[in-house]
Amino acid sequence: MSNVKMSVIVPVFNEQDYISATLDSIFNQNFEDYEIIVVDDGSTDDTLKIIEEKFADSDIAHKIIHQKNSGVSAARNKGINEANGEYIVFVDGDDYLLTNHLSELYNSDYDFSLIQMIKKDNEKLSNPHVYDVDEIKAKDFIKLELGMEVPFNFVQLSYKTDIIRKNNLRFREDISYGEDSDFALRALILGDSIKISNEITYYYIQHQESLINTSKLKRFDFIPVLEDLAEFFRELSHPDLVQLIYNSRIPRAIFGNMNYFFYNDYDYDEVIEKMRELDLFNKLANFKGDKKFELKIKLFLFNPKLYYILWKKFKNSI
């Protein structure tokens, strides 16, 4: 039996410069029936002290959990285990919410609800996506995500707790990139519909240190995660989603991450060697879809070095 309508799970690790503002934004919601579960993943700075001081002056239902450093997936999973809400919402410890975040995400007639998110990099803001529908079948949304037709981050959703619990869904603790998308897509296929709001209520803050932490060649490790996801969909008898993963999502992930490395001046030979090691050239060739994108892939596969040279010269137009 749920005790509250929503559980807000906040994993933190060394967030002393940001966690106060994050918690303030959660405290200031115009929605009343919720709890906050903060899981400190072995912080070595003043994060835990700040958290305890913030909650000392708050009457909002909460749990503060401290665990040895085990990674963000383990922290989120601990939060899931402790959640009492009808729905679960995830907030990262350096982001912040607008006051209507939870009220937009609580819709008791749906398995999931979705709001819009903006990425904030210093004073630069991303453009939000605008949907022309106010609800969508979860499988149809998955198809849009696998075709990379809509921007998506797992924190945009509220998740019905019963779906997560009954299916024993958890974040994979054996991977360090793509575990959030993997969790969201597995949850979605096990539900029915998503209520969609075009309200922008979540601000995803990009810090230089977080960019550095996610810019390693491990971004390519998302490919086997997608292959595992394809097998999950196959077992649930969704061959159309399996095909989309192999013919769209995987090639797009490979190409997008490759260009990311080129843009950030990674060594060409190091990137190409990693791609050969993971057999990414053959997986790129499986792409079927947008002809312009397909032409870029063919140019790269025909002569990777030539593509690299042209990309560096004309990267704003290629």
Coordinates of N, CA, C and O in Angstrom, one line a residue, residues 53-160:
E53 N 21.4 19.2 7.4 CA 21.0 20.6 7.8 C 19.8 21.1 7.1 O 18.9 21.7 7.7
K54 N 19.7 20.8 5.8 CA 18.5 21.2 5.1 C 17.2 20.6 5.6 O 16.2 21.3 5.8
F55 N 17.3 19.3 5.9 CA 16.1 18.6 6.3 C 15.8 18.9 7.8 O 14.6 18.7 8.2
A56 N 16.7 19.4 8.5 CA 16.4 19.8 9.9 C 15.4 20.9 10.0 O 14.7 20.9 11.0
D57 N 15.3 21.7 9.0 CA 14.3 22.8 9.0 C 13.1 22.5 8.1 O 12.3 23.4 7.7
S58 N 12.9 21.2 7.7 CA 11.8 20.8 6.8 C 10.9 19.8 7.4 O 11.4 18.9 8.1
D59 N 9.6 19.9 7.2 CA 8.7 18.9 7.7 C 8.2 18.0 6.6 O 7.2 17.2 6.8
I60 N 8.9 18.0 5.5 CA 8.5 17.1 4.4 C 9.0 15.7 4.7 O 10.1 15.5 5.2
A61 N 8.2 14.7 4.5 CA 8.5 13.3 4.7 C 9.8 12.9 3.9 O 9.9 13.3 2.7
H62 N 10.8 12.3 4.6 CA 12.0 12.1 3.9 C 12.8 10.9 4.5 O 12.5 10.5 5.7
K63 N 13.8 10.4 3.8 CA 14.7 9.5 4.3 C 16.1 9.9 3.8 O 16.3 10.3 2.6
I64 N 17.1 9.9 4.6 CA 18.5 10.2 4.2 C 19.2 8.9 4.4 O 19.4 8.3 5.5
I65 N 19.8 8.3 3.3 CA 20.4 7.0 3.4 C 21.9 7.3 3.0 O 22.2 7.9 2.0
H66 N 22.8 6.7 3.8 CA 24.2 6.8 3.5 C 24.8 5.4 3.2 O 24.5 4.5 3.9
Q67 N 25.4 5.3 2.0 CA 26.0 4.0 1.7 C 27.4 4.2 1.2 O 27.8 5.3 0.8
K68 N 28.2 3.1 1.3 CA 29.6 3.2 0.7 C 29.5 3.4 -0.8 O 28.5 3.0 -1.4
N69 N 30.5 4.1 -1.3 CA 30.5 4.4 -2.7 C 30.3 3.2 -3.6 O 31.2 2.3 -3.6
S70 N 29.2 3.1 -4.3 CA 28.8 1.9 -5.1 C 28.4 2.3 -6.5 O 28.0 1.5 -7.3
G71 N 28.3 3.6 -6.8 CA 27.8 4.1 -8.1 C 26.4 4.6 -8.1 O 25.6 4.2 -7.2
V72 N 26.1 5.4 -9.1 CA 24.8 6.0 -9.1 C 23.6 5.0 -9.3 O 22.5 5.2 -8.8
S73 N 23.9 4.0 -10.0 CA 22.8 3.0 -10.2 C 22.5 2.3 -8.9 O 21.3 2.1 -8.6
A74 N 23.5 1.9 -8.1 CA 23.2 1.3 -6.8 C 22.5 2.3 -5.9 O 21.6 1.9 -5.2
A75 N 22.8 3.6 -6.0 CA 22.1 4.6 -5.2 C 20.6 4.7 -5.6 O 19.7 4.8 -4.7
R76 N 20.4 4.7 -6.9 CA 19.0 4.8 -7.4 C 18.2 3.5 -7.0 O 17.1 3.6 -6.6
N77 N 18.9 2.4 -7.1 CA 18.2 1.1 -6.7 C 17.9 1.1 -5.2 O 16.8 0.6 -4.8
K78 N 18.8 1.6 -4.4 CA 18.5 1.7 -3.0 C 17.2 2.6 -2.8 O 16.4 2.3 -1.9
G79 N 17.2 3.7 -3.5 CA 16.0 4.6 -3.4 C 14.7 3.9 -3.8 O 13.7 4.0 -3.1
I80 N 14.8 3.1 -4.9 CA 13.6 2.3 -5.3 C 13.1 1.4 -4.2 O 11.9 1.3 -3.9
N81 N 14.1 0.7 -3.6 CA 13.8 -0.3 -2.5 C 13.1 0.4 -1.3 O 12.2 -0.2 -0.7
E82 N 13.4 1.7 -1.1 CA 12.9 2.4 0.1 C 11.6 3.2 -0.2 O 11.0 3.8 0.7
A83 N 11.2 3.3 -1.5 CA 10.1 4.2 -1.9 C 8.8 3.7 -1.5 O 8.5 2.5 -1.5
N84 N 7.9 4.6 -1.0 CA 6.6 4.3 -0.6 C 5.5 4.9 -1.5 O 4.3 4.8 -1.3
G85 N 5.9 5.6 -2.5 CA 5.0 6.4 -3.3 C 4.3 5.5 -4.4 O 4.8 4.5 -4.8
E86 N 3.2 6.0 -4.8 CA 2.4 5.4 -5.9 C 3.3 5.6 -7.2 O 3.2 4.7 -8.1
Y87 N 4.0 6.7 -7.3 CA 4.9 6.9 -8.5 C 6.3 7.2 -8.0 O 6.4 7.7 -6.9
I88 N 7.3 7.0 -8.8 CA 8.7 7.3 -8.5 C 9.2 8.3 -9.5 O 8.9 8.2 -10.7
V89 N 9.9 9.3 -9.0 CA 10.5 10.4 -9.8 C 12.0 10.4 -9.4 O 12.3 10.3 -8.3
F90 N 12.8 10.6 -10.4 CA 14.3 10.7 -10.2 C 14.7 12.2 -10.4 O 14.4 12.8 -11.4
V91 N 15.6 12.7 -9.5 CA 16.2 14.0 -9.7 C 17.7 13.8 -9.4 O 18.0 13.3 -8.3
D92 N 18.5 14.3 -10.3 CA 20.0 14.3 -10.0 C 20.3 15.4 -9.0 O 19.7 16.5 -9.0
G93 N 21.4 15.2 -8.2 CA 21.7 16.0 -7.1 C 22.3 17.4 -7.5 O 22.6 18.2 -6.6
D94 N 22.5 17.7 -8.8 CA 23.0 19.0 -9.2 C 22.1 19.7 -10.2 O 22.4 20.7 -10.8
D95 N 20.8 19.1 -10.3 CA 19.8 19.8 -11.2 C 18.8 20.5 -10.3 O 18.9 20.4 -9.1
Y96 N 17.8 21.2 -10.9 CA 16.8 21.8 -10.1 C 15.5 21.8 -10.9 O 15.4 21.6 -12.1
L97 N 14.4 21.9 -10.1 CA 13.0 21.8 -10.6 C 12.3 23.1 -10.5 O 12.5 23.9 -9.6
L98 N 11.3 23.3 -11.4 CA 10.4 24.4 -11.2 C 9.3 23.9 -10.2 O 9.1 22.7 -10.0
T99 N 8.5 24.8 -9.7 CA 7.6 24.5 -8.6 C 6.5 23.5 -9.0 O 5.9 22.8 -8.2
N100 N 6.2 23.4 -10.3 CA 5.1 22.6 -10.8 C 5.5 21.2 -11.3 O 4.8 20.5 -12.0
H101 N 6.8 20.8 -11.0 CA 7.3 19.6 -11.6 C 6.5 18.4 -11.1 O 6.0 17.6 -12.0
L102 N 6.3 18.2 -9.9 CA 5.5 17.0 -9.4 C 4.1 17.1 -9.7 O 3.5 16.0 -10.1
S103 N 3.5 18.2 -9.7 CA 2.0 18.3 -10.1 C 1.8 18.0 -11.5 O 0.8 17.4 -11.9
E104 N 2.8 18.3 -12.4 CA 2.7 18.0 -13.8 C 2.9 16.5 -14.0 O 2.3 15.9 -14.9
L105 N 3.7 15.9 -13.1 CA 4.0 14.5 -13.3 C 3.1 13.5 -12.6 O 3.2 12.3 -12.8
Y106 N 2.2 14.0 -11.8 CA 1.2 13.1 -11.1 C -0.1 13.1 -11.9 O -0.8 14.0 -12.0
N107 N -0.3 11.9 -12.5 CA -1.6 11.7 -13.3 C -2.0 10.2 -13.0 O -1.4 9.3 -13.6
S108 N -2.9 10.0 -12.1 CA -3.2 8.7 -11.6 C -3.8 7.7 -12.6 O -3.9 6.5 -12.4
D109 N -4.2 8.3 -13.7 CA -4.9 7.4 -14.8 C -3.8 6.8 -15.7 O -4.2 6.1 -16.7
Y110 N -2.6 7.2 -15.6 CA -1.5 6.7 -16.5 C -0.4 6.0 -15.8 O -0.2 6.2 -14.6
D111 N 0.3 5.1 -16.5 CA 1.4 4.4 -15.9 C 2.6 5.4 -15.8 O 3.5 5.2 -15.0
F112 N 2.7 6.3 -16.8 CA 3.8 7.2 -16.8 C 3.3 8.6 -17.2 O 2.3 8.8 -17.8
S113 N 4.1 9.6 -16.7 CA 3.8 11.0 -17.2 C 5.2 11.6 -17.6 O 6.2 11.2 -17.1
L114 N 5.1 12.5 -18.6 CA 6.4 13.1 -19.1 C 6.3 14.6 -19.1 O 5.2 15.2 -19.6
I115 N 7.3 15.3 -18.7 CA 7.4 16.7 -18.8 C 8.6 17.1 -19.7 O 9.4 16.2 -20.1
Q116 N 8.8 18.4 -19.9 CA 9.9 18.8 -20.8 C 11.1 19.3 -19.9 O 10.9 19.8 -18.9
M117 N 12.3 19.1 -20.5 CA 13.5 19.4 -19.8 C 14.4 20.3 -20.6 O 14.3 20.2 -21.8
I118 N 15.1 21.2 -19.9 CA 16.0 22.1 -20.6 C 17.4 21.8 -20.1 O 17.6 21.6 -18.8
K119 N 18.4 21.7 -21.0 CA 19.8 21.6 -20.5 C 20.4 23.0 -20.4 O 20.2 23.8 -21.3
K120 N 21.0 23.3 -19.3 CA 21.6 24.6 -19.1 C 23.1 24.4 -18.9 O 23.6 23.8 -18.1
D121 N 23.8 25.1 -19.8 CA 25.3 25.1 -19.9 C 25.7 26.5 -19.7 O 25.7 27.3 -20.7
N122 N 26.1 26.9 -18.5 CA 26.3 28.3 -18.2 C 25.0 29.1 -18.5 O 24.0 28.8 -17.9
E123 N 25.1 30.1 -19.4 CA 23.9 30.8 -19.8 C 23.2 30.3 -21.0 O 22.2 30.8 -21.5
K124 N 23.7 29.2 -21.6 CA 23.2 28.6 -22.8 C 22.1 27.6 -22.4 O 22.3 26.7 -21.6
L125 N 20.9 27.8 -23.0 CA 19.8 26.9 -22.8 C 19.4 26.1 -24.1 O 19.4 26.7 -25.2
S126 N 19.1 24.8 -23.9 CA 18.7 24.1 -25.1 C 17.2 24.4 -25.4 O 16.5 25.0 -24.5
N127 N 16.8 24.0 -26.6 CA 15.4 24.3 -27.0 C 14.5 23.1 -26.6 O 14.9 21.9 -26.9
P128 N 13.4 23.3 -25.9 CA 12.6 22.1 -25.5 C 11.8 21.6 -26.7 O 11.6 22.3 -27.7
H129 N 11.4 20.3 -26.6 CA 10.6 19.7 -27.6 C 9.1 20.0 -27.3 O 8.7 20.1 -26.2
V130 N 8.3 20.2 -28.4 CA 6.9 20.5 -28.2 C 6.1 19.3 -28.8 O 6.3 19.1 -30.0
Y131 N 5.3 18.7 -28.1 CA 4.5 17.6 -28.6 C 3.1 18.1 -29.0 O 2.6 19.0 -28.4
D132 N 2.6 17.5 -30.1 CA 1.2 17.9 -30.5 C 0.2 16.9 -30.0 O -1.0 17.0 -30.5
V133 N 0.5 16.1 -29.1 CA -0.5 15.2 -28.4 C -0.3 15.3 -26.9 O 0.7 15.7 -26.4
D134 N -1.4 15.0 -26.2 CA -1.3 15.1 -24.7 C -1.2 13.7 -24.1 O -1.1 13.6 -22.9
E135 N -1.2 12.6 -24.9 CA -0.9 11.3 -24.4 C -0.4 10.4 -25.6 O -0.7 10.8 -26.7
I136 N 0.3 9.4 -25.2 CA 0.8 8.5 -26.3 C 1.0 7.1 -25.7 O 1.3 6.9 -24.5
K137 N 0.8 6.1 -26.5 CA 1.1 4.7 -26.0 C 2.6 4.6 -25.8 O 3.4 5.1 -26.6
A138 N 2.9 3.9 -24.7 CA 4.3 3.7 -24.4 C 5.1 3.1 -25.5 O 6.3 3.6 -25.7
K139 N 4.6 2.1 -26.2 CA 5.4 1.5 -27.3 C 5.6 2.5 -28.4 O 6.7 2.5 -29.0
D140 N 4.6 3.3 -28.7 CA 4.8 4.3 -29.7 C 5.9 5.3 -29.4 O 6.7 5.8 -30.2
F141 N 5.9 5.7 -28.1 CA 7.0 6.6 -27.6 C 8.4 5.9 -27.7 O 9.4 6.5 -28.1
I142 N 8.5 4.6 -27.4 CA 9.7 3.9 -27.5 C 10.2 3.9 -29.0 O 11.4 4.1 -29.2
K143 N 9.3 3.8 -29.9 CA 9.7 3.8 -31.3 C 10.3 5.2 -31.7 O 11.2 5.3 -32.4
L144 N 9.7 6.3 -31.1 CA 10.2 7.6 -31.4 C 11.6 7.7 -30.8 O 12.5 8.3 -31.5
E145 N 11.8 7.2 -29.6 CA 13.1 7.3 -29.0 C 14.2 6.5 -29.8 O 15.3 7.0 -30.0
L146 N 13.8 5.3 -30.2 CA 14.8 4.4 -30.9 C 15.1 5.0 -32.2 O 16.2 4.8 -32.7
G147 N 14.2 5.7 -32.8 CA 14.5 6.4 -34.1 C 15.1 7.8 -33.8 O 15.4 8.5 -34.8
M148 N 15.3 8.1 -32.6 CA 15.9 9.4 -32.1 C 15.2 10.6 -32.8 O 15.7 11.6 -33.2
E149 N 13.8 10.4 -32.8 CA 13.0 11.5 -33.3 C 12.6 12.5 -32.3 O 12.0 13.6 -32.6
V150 N 12.8 12.2 -31.0 CA 12.5 13.1 -29.9 C 13.6 13.1 -28.9 O 14.3 12.0 -28.7
P151 N 13.9 14.2 -28.3 CA 14.9 14.2 -27.2 C 14.3 13.6 -26.0 O 13.1 13.8 -25.7
F152 N 15.1 12.8 -25.2 CA 14.6 12.1 -24.1 C 15.6 11.9 -23.0 O 16.8 11.5 -23.4
N153 N 15.3 12.1 -21.8 CA 16.1 11.8 -20.6 C 15.2 11.1 -19.6 O 14.0 11.6 -19.4
F154 N 15.7 10.1 -19.0 CA 14.8 9.3 -18.1 C 14.2 10.1 -16.9 O 13.2 9.8 -16.4
V155 N 14.9 11.2 -16.5 CA 14.3 12.1 -15.4 C 13.1 12.8 -15.9 O 12.4 13.4 -15.0
Q156 N 12.7 12.8 -17.1 CA 11.5 13.5 -17.6 C 10.2 12.7 -17.2 O 9.1 13.3 -17.3
L157 N 10.4 11.5 -16.8 CA 9.2 10.6 -16.5 C 8.9 10.4 -15.0 O 9.8 10.4 -14.2
S158 N 7.7 10.2 -14.7 CA 7.3 9.6 -13.5 C 6.9 8.1 -13.8 O 6.3 7.9 -14.9
Y159 N 7.3 7.2 -12.9 CA 7.1 5.8 -13.2 C 6.2 5.2 -12.1 O 6.4 5.4 -10.9
K160 N 5.2 4.5 -12.6 CA 4.3 3.8 -11.6 C 5.1 2.8 -10.9 O 5.7 1.9 -11.4

